[in-house]
C-alpha cells in the first residue's frame, strides 16, 4: 500500500470513528425529544394504546410522570446503536464516494458531486440501519396502555419480529427512509461550513420533508394483536392520513423535531470536529 493510499485509508477511519462518537453523544442528550416526536407522529387519533399529549412540554412531563426515566429513554439502546452506526457509515461512504467521483477530476469536486456523494451515502446508510430504526420506533411506542405483549428489550424485539413477521418486516418504512436519508445527508454534504450547517440544516430539512418522517414512523408500528399492520405501504399512509387528518397529519411531531434537531446538529458537529482533531495527531504519528 502506497503512503498516499495508507493516509487516505487512515482518514476514512478517522471520519468513521469521529462520526460514530458524534452520533452517540447526540442520542444520549436528545433522546427524550425523539421519543416525544415518534409518539406524536404515529398518533392519528385512532390508536388506543397511546396517551394524548397537548404539546411537546406536556408530553415530556406526562411521560416522565407516568413512565419515569425509562419511558423518556425508551428505545435508547437501538437509538444509540443506530445513530452511532449511521454517522460512522455515513462519513465512511461519503468519503469513498467523493474519492470515486474525484478520480478523473484532478481531486476537485463540484457542489453537485458533493451533493451526489452525500445522497449516495445516505441511501446506503438507510439500507444498513433500517432494522435498527424499526426496533427503536417500536420500543418508543410501548406504553403502560399497550395491549400486545411488550418487547423486553432490543434482543427480544429483533427475535419476536423475526418470528412473528419475518425478515421483510425489518424493512418496513424503507421507501420514505431512503428518500428522507438521501435528502438529509445531501443537504448536509452540500453545505461546506460548520456555521452554515448549524444555521440552515435543521430548518431546511425538517420543514421540507416532515411527511416522510411521519410515514416512516407509521409504517414501522407494531401490528395489532391479529397481526394486521395498521398501514400496508407508503401510499396507504398517504391516503389514510389525508382522509382522517388532512395536511396537519403530515406535520405531527414537527415541534419536537425542530427542538431536537437544532441542538442535535450542534452537538453532532462539535463532537465530530473535536474527536477528529484528537484522532489526527495520533494517526499521523504512527
Short mmCIF file of C-alpha atoms in Angstrom, two decimals:
data_model
loop_
_atom_site.label_atom_id
_atom_site.label_comp_id
_atom_site.label_asym_id
_atom_site.label_seq_id
_atom_site.Cartn_x
_atom_site.Cartn_y
_atom_site.Cartn_z
CA UNK A 1 0.00 0.00 0.00
CA UNK A 2 1.43 3.39 -1.02
CA UNK A 3 1.92 6.20 1.51
CA UNK A 4 -0.88 8.18 -0.13
CA UNK A 5 -3.27 5.22 -0.07
CA UNK A 6 -2.37 4.49 3.56
CA UNK A 7 -3.03 8.09 4.53
CA UNK A 8 -6.36 8.03 2.71
CA UNK A 9 -7.33 4.80 4.50
CA UNK A 10 -6.49 6.34 7.88
CA UNK A 11 -8.56 9.42 7.04
CA UNK A 12 -11.58 7.27 6.20
CA UNK A 13 -11.47 5.56 9.59
CA UNK A 14 -10.85 8.84 11.37
CA UNK A 15 -14.05 10.15 9.80
CA UNK A 16 -15.98 6.99 10.65
CA UNK A 17 -14.80 6.98 14.28
CA UNK A 18 -15.50 10.69 14.78
CA UNK A 19 -18.92 10.27 13.19
CA UNK A 20 -19.77 7.34 15.44
CA UNK A 21 -18.76 9.32 18.55
CA UNK A 22 -20.84 12.28 17.39
CA UNK A 23 -23.88 10.05 16.85
CA UNK A 24 -23.58 8.54 20.32
CA UNK A 25 -23.31 11.94 22.02
CA UNK A 26 -26.28 13.35 20.13
CA UNK A 27 -28.63 10.48 21.03
CA UNK A 28 -27.52 10.47 24.67
CA UNK A 29 -28.57 14.12 25.05
CA UNK A 30 -31.60 14.42 22.77
CA UNK A 31 -33.34 11.03 23.05
CA UNK A 32 -36.37 12.14 25.15
CA UNK A 33 -37.42 14.56 22.41
CA UNK A 34 -37.04 11.75 19.90
CA UNK A 35 -39.48 9.63 21.93
CA UNK A 36 -41.97 12.51 22.02
CA UNK A 37 -41.60 13.11 18.28
CA UNK A 38 -42.24 9.44 17.45
CA UNK A 39 -45.36 9.28 19.61
CA UNK A 40 -46.78 12.44 18.04
CA UNK A 41 -46.04 11.16 14.54
CA UNK A 42 -47.98 7.92 14.91
CA UNK A 43 -50.87 9.29 16.97
CA UNK A 44 -53.59 9.61 14.35
CA UNK A 45 -56.35 9.81 16.95
CA UNK A 46 -57.28 6.17 16.38
CA UNK A 47 -54.51 4.46 18.40
CA UNK A 48 -55.85 3.27 21.74
CA UNK A 49 -52.55 2.49 23.47
CA UNK A 50 -51.04 5.98 23.08
CA UNK A 51 -51.99 8.73 25.55
CA UNK A 52 -52.96 12.14 24.20
CA UNK A 53 -50.50 15.00 24.63
CA UNK A 54 -51.38 18.69 24.34
CA UNK A 55 -47.93 19.77 23.21
CA UNK A 56 -44.26 18.84 23.45
CA UNK A 57 -43.75 20.07 27.00
CA UNK A 58 -46.90 18.29 28.20
CA UNK A 59 -45.71 15.10 26.51
CA UNK A 60 -42.32 15.21 28.26
CA UNK A 61 -43.87 15.80 31.69
CA UNK A 62 -46.62 13.20 31.16
CA UNK A 63 -44.17 10.51 30.08
CA UNK A 64 -41.83 11.36 32.95
CA UNK A 65 -44.67 11.20 35.48
CA UNK A 66 -46.38 8.04 34.21
CA UNK A 67 -43.40 6.06 32.87
CA UNK A 68 -40.40 7.62 34.55
CA UNK A 69 -36.93 8.00 33.07
CA UNK A 70 -37.34 4.61 31.42
CA UNK A 71 -40.20 6.00 29.33
CA UNK A 72 -38.24 9.06 28.23
CA UNK A 73 -35.37 6.80 27.20
CA UNK A 74 -37.47 4.02 25.62
CA UNK A 75 -35.60 2.64 22.62
CA UNK A 76 -32.36 4.27 23.78
CA UNK A 77 -30.12 1.29 23.03
CA UNK A 78 -31.21 0.86 19.40
CA UNK A 79 -31.20 4.66 19.12
CA UNK A 80 -27.57 4.83 20.20
CA UNK A 81 -26.66 1.81 18.11
CA UNK A 82 -28.43 3.15 15.02
CA UNK A 83 -27.08 6.67 15.32
CA UNK A 84 -23.53 5.52 16.04
CA UNK A 85 -23.57 3.13 13.08
CA UNK A 86 -25.32 5.67 10.84
CA UNK A 87 -22.87 8.51 11.38
CA UNK A 88 -19.90 6.17 11.24
CA UNK A 89 -21.07 4.62 7.97
CA UNK A 90 -22.18 7.96 6.53
CA UNK A 91 -18.78 9.62 6.79
CA UNK A 92 -17.11 6.43 5.54
CA UNK A 93 -19.43 6.07 2.49
CA UNK A 94 -19.36 9.81 1.82
CA UNK A 95 -15.57 9.89 1.72
CA UNK A 96 -15.49 6.80 -0.51
CA UNK A 97 -17.99 8.34 -2.94
CA UNK A 98 -16.06 11.63 -3.13
CA UNK A 99 -12.85 9.72 -3.89
CA UNK A 100 -14.56 7.81 -6.69
CA UNK A 101 -16.00 10.96 -8.28
CA UNK A 102 -12.70 12.82 -7.92
CA UNK A 103 -10.52 10.26 -9.71
CA UNK A 104 -10.88 11.83 -13.16
CA UNK A 105 -11.32 15.40 -11.97
CA UNK A 106 -7.88 16.13 -10.50
CA UNK A 107 -9.28 15.83 -7.00
CA UNK A 108 -11.74 18.71 -7.44
CA UNK A 109 -15.46 18.18 -6.93
CA UNK A 110 -18.34 20.46 -7.87
CA UNK A 111 -21.08 21.21 -5.33
CA UNK A 112 -23.33 18.90 -7.34
CA UNK A 113 -20.95 15.97 -6.90
CA UNK A 114 -20.61 16.71 -3.19
CA UNK A 115 -24.40 16.55 -3.02
CA UNK A 116 -24.48 13.31 -5.04
CA UNK A 117 -21.85 11.76 -2.76
CA UNK A 118 -23.84 12.69 0.33
CA UNK A 119 -27.13 11.42 -1.12
CA UNK A 120 -25.49 8.13 -2.11
CA UNK A 121 -24.03 7.73 1.37
CA UNK A 122 -27.41 8.49 2.94
CA UNK A 123 -29.14 5.82 0.86
CA UNK A 124 -26.56 3.18 1.77
CA UNK A 125 -26.81 4.10 5.45
CA UNK A 126 -30.58 3.73 5.31
CA UNK A 127 -30.34 0.24 3.82
CA UNK A 128 -27.87 -0.82 6.52
CA UNK A 129 -29.71 0.63 9.52
CA UNK A 130 -33.46 0.40 8.82
CA UNK A 131 -33.91 -2.73 11.02
CA UNK A 132 -32.40 -0.88 13.99
CA UNK A 133 -34.65 2.16 13.47
CA UNK A 134 -37.72 -0.06 13.22
CA UNK A 135 -36.92 -1.66 16.57
CA UNK A 136 -36.24 1.76 18.10
CA UNK A 137 -39.61 3.06 16.89
CA UNK A 138 -41.49 0.09 18.33
CA UNK A 139 -39.77 0.33 21.70
CA UNK A 140 -40.53 4.05 21.86
CA UNK A 141 -44.22 3.35 21.26
CA UNK A 142 -44.60 0.87 24.10
CA UNK A 143 -46.61 2.40 26.94
CA UNK A 144 -48.41 1.03 30.02
CA UNK A 145 -51.58 1.04 27.86
CA UNK A 146 -50.05 -1.29 25.26
CA UNK A 147 -52.33 -4.26 24.55
CA UNK A 148 -49.76 -6.57 22.93
CA UNK A 149 -47.06 -8.30 24.98
CA UNK A 150 -44.27 -5.72 25.15
CA UNK A 151 -40.77 -6.41 23.94
CA UNK A 152 -38.45 -6.86 26.92
CA UNK A 153 -35.53 -5.26 25.12
CA UNK A 154 -33.70 -4.89 21.83
CA UNK A 155 -32.78 -8.58 21.52
CA UNK A 156 -36.33 -9.73 22.32
CA UNK A 157 -37.68 -7.22 19.79
CA UNK A 158 -35.46 -8.50 16.98
CA UNK A 159 -36.26 -12.12 17.84
CA UNK A 160 -40.03 -11.56 18.14
CA UNK A 161 -40.29 -9.54 14.94
CA UNK A 162 -38.35 -12.18 13.02
CA UNK A 163 -40.55 -14.97 14.43
CA UNK A 164 -43.92 -13.25 14.07
CA UNK A 165 -43.47 -11.14 10.95
CA UNK A 166 -40.45 -12.47 9.08
CA UNK A 167 -37.31 -10.75 7.82
CA UNK A 168 -39.21 -8.41 5.47
CA UNK A 169 -40.71 -6.64 8.48
CA UNK A 170 -37.32 -5.11 9.29
CA UNK A 171 -37.57 -3.07 6.09
CA UNK A 172 -40.96 -1.53 6.73
CA UNK A 173 -40.72 2.20 6.06
CA UNK A 174 -37.68 1.76 3.82
CA UNK A 175 -39.15 3.79 0.92
CA UNK A 176 -39.69 7.05 2.86
CA UNK A 177 -36.50 6.32 4.78
CA UNK A 178 -34.39 6.08 1.61
CA UNK A 179 -35.74 9.39 0.33
CA UNK A 180 -35.52 11.06 3.74
CA UNK A 181 -31.95 10.00 4.45
CA UNK A 182 -30.77 10.91 0.98
CA UNK A 183 -32.23 14.42 1.27
CA UNK A 184 -31.00 14.85 4.85
CA UNK A 185 -27.44 13.92 4.00
CA UNK A 186 -27.44 15.70 0.64
CA UNK A 187 -28.27 18.99 2.37
CA UNK A 188 -25.57 18.17 4.88
CA UNK A 189 -22.99 17.38 2.23
CA UNK A 190 -23.81 20.40 0.09
CA UNK A 191 -23.10 22.77 2.99
CA UNK A 192 -19.39 23.36 3.36
CA UNK A 193 -19.04 25.37 6.55
CA UNK A 194 -19.97 24.29 10.07
CA UNK A 195 -21.72 27.58 10.87
CA UNK A 196 -23.90 27.28 7.78
CA UNK A 197 -24.79 23.70 8.67
CA UNK A 198 -25.87 24.66 12.16
CA UNK A 199 -27.98 27.56 10.89
CA UNK A 200 -29.66 26.02 7.87
CA UNK A 201 -29.73 22.24 8.19
CA UNK A 202 -32.38 21.73 10.90
CA UNK A 203 -34.89 24.08 9.32
CA UNK A 204 -34.36 23.29 5.63
CA UNK A 205 -34.72 19.57 6.14
CA UNK A 206 -37.33 19.41 8.89
CA UNK A 207 -39.70 21.85 7.21
CA UNK A 208 -39.35 20.41 3.71
CA UNK A 209 -39.83 16.67 4.32
CA UNK A 210 -41.74 16.17 7.61
CA UNK A 211 -44.26 13.89 5.89
CA UNK A 212 -41.58 11.28 5.20
CA UNK A 213 -40.73 11.07 8.91
CA UNK A 214 -44.40 10.59 9.74
CA UNK A 215 -44.83 7.94 7.05
CA UNK A 216 -41.76 6.03 8.19
CA UNK A 217 -42.85 6.04 11.84
CA UNK A 218 -46.39 4.91 11.00
CA UNK A 219 -45.20 2.10 8.76
CA UNK A 220 -42.83 0.87 11.46
CA UNK A 221 -45.52 0.49 14.14
CA UNK A 222 -46.11 -2.95 15.56
CA UNK A 223 -49.11 -4.80 14.04
CA UNK A 224 -52.19 -5.23 16.22
CA UNK A 225 -52.95 -8.44 18.09
CA UNK A 226 -54.39 -10.08 14.97
CA UNK A 227 -51.14 -9.48 13.12
CA UNK A 228 -52.60 -6.97 10.65
CA UNK A 229 -50.44 -3.83 10.14
CA UNK A 230 -52.17 -0.51 10.67
CA UNK A 231 -50.72 0.77 7.40
CA UNK A 232 -49.87 -1.54 4.49
CA UNK A 233 -47.47 0.63 2.49
CA UNK A 234 -46.38 4.22 1.87
CA UNK A 235 -49.36 5.07 -0.37
CA UNK A 236 -51.76 3.69 2.22
CA UNK A 237 -50.26 6.04 4.83
CA UNK A 238 -50.62 8.99 2.45
CA UNK A 239 -54.29 8.23 1.74
CA UNK A 240 -55.34 7.44 5.31
CA UNK A 241 -53.54 10.45 6.77
CA UNK A 242 -55.14 12.79 4.23
CA UNK A 243 -58.55 11.22 4.78
CA UNK A 244 -58.69 11.38 8.57
CA UNK A 245 -56.29 14.20 9.48
CA UNK A 246 -55.71 16.41 6.48
CA UNK A 247 -52.46 18.29 5.89
CA UNK A 248 -51.92 18.66 9.63
CA UNK A 249 -51.36 14.91 9.94
CA UNK A 250 -48.21 15.08 7.85
CA UNK A 251 -46.68 17.57 10.27
CA UNK A 252 -47.26 15.72 13.53
CA UNK A 253 -44.22 15.93 15.78
CA UNK A 254 -42.73 18.87 13.87
CA UNK A 255 -42.24 20.97 17.04
CA UNK A 256 -40.42 18.21 18.89
CA UNK A 257 -38.47 17.51 15.71
CA UNK A 258 -37.24 21.10 15.39
CA UNK A 259 -36.48 21.37 19.11
CA UNK A 260 -34.48 18.16 18.85
CA UNK A 261 -32.61 18.79 15.63
CA UNK A 262 -31.39 22.33 16.16
CA UNK A 263 -29.25 21.48 19.23
CA UNK A 264 -28.65 17.95 17.92
CA UNK A 265 -26.89 19.33 14.84
CA UNK A 266 -24.66 21.46 17.07
CA UNK A 267 -23.80 18.53 19.33
CA UNK A 268 -23.11 16.24 16.37
CA UNK A 269 -20.68 18.53 14.63
CA UNK A 270 -18.96 19.86 17.74
CA UNK A 271 -18.23 16.30 18.87
CA UNK A 272 -17.31 15.24 15.33
CA UNK A 273 -14.80 18.06 14.84
CA UNK A 274 -13.20 17.61 18.27
CA UNK A 275 -12.87 13.82 18.00
CA UNK A 276 -11.37 14.28 14.54
CA UNK A 277 -8.80 16.70 15.97
CA UNK A 278 -7.89 14.17 18.65
CA UNK A 279 -7.51 11.37 16.12
CA UNK A 280 -5.44 13.26 13.54
CA UNK A 281 -2.24 13.69 15.59
CA UNK A 282 -2.44 10.06 16.74
CA UNK A 283 -2.72 8.59 13.27
CA UNK A 284 -0.17 10.93 11.76
CA UNK A 285 2.46 10.00 14.31
CA UNK A 286 2.03 6.24 13.70
#
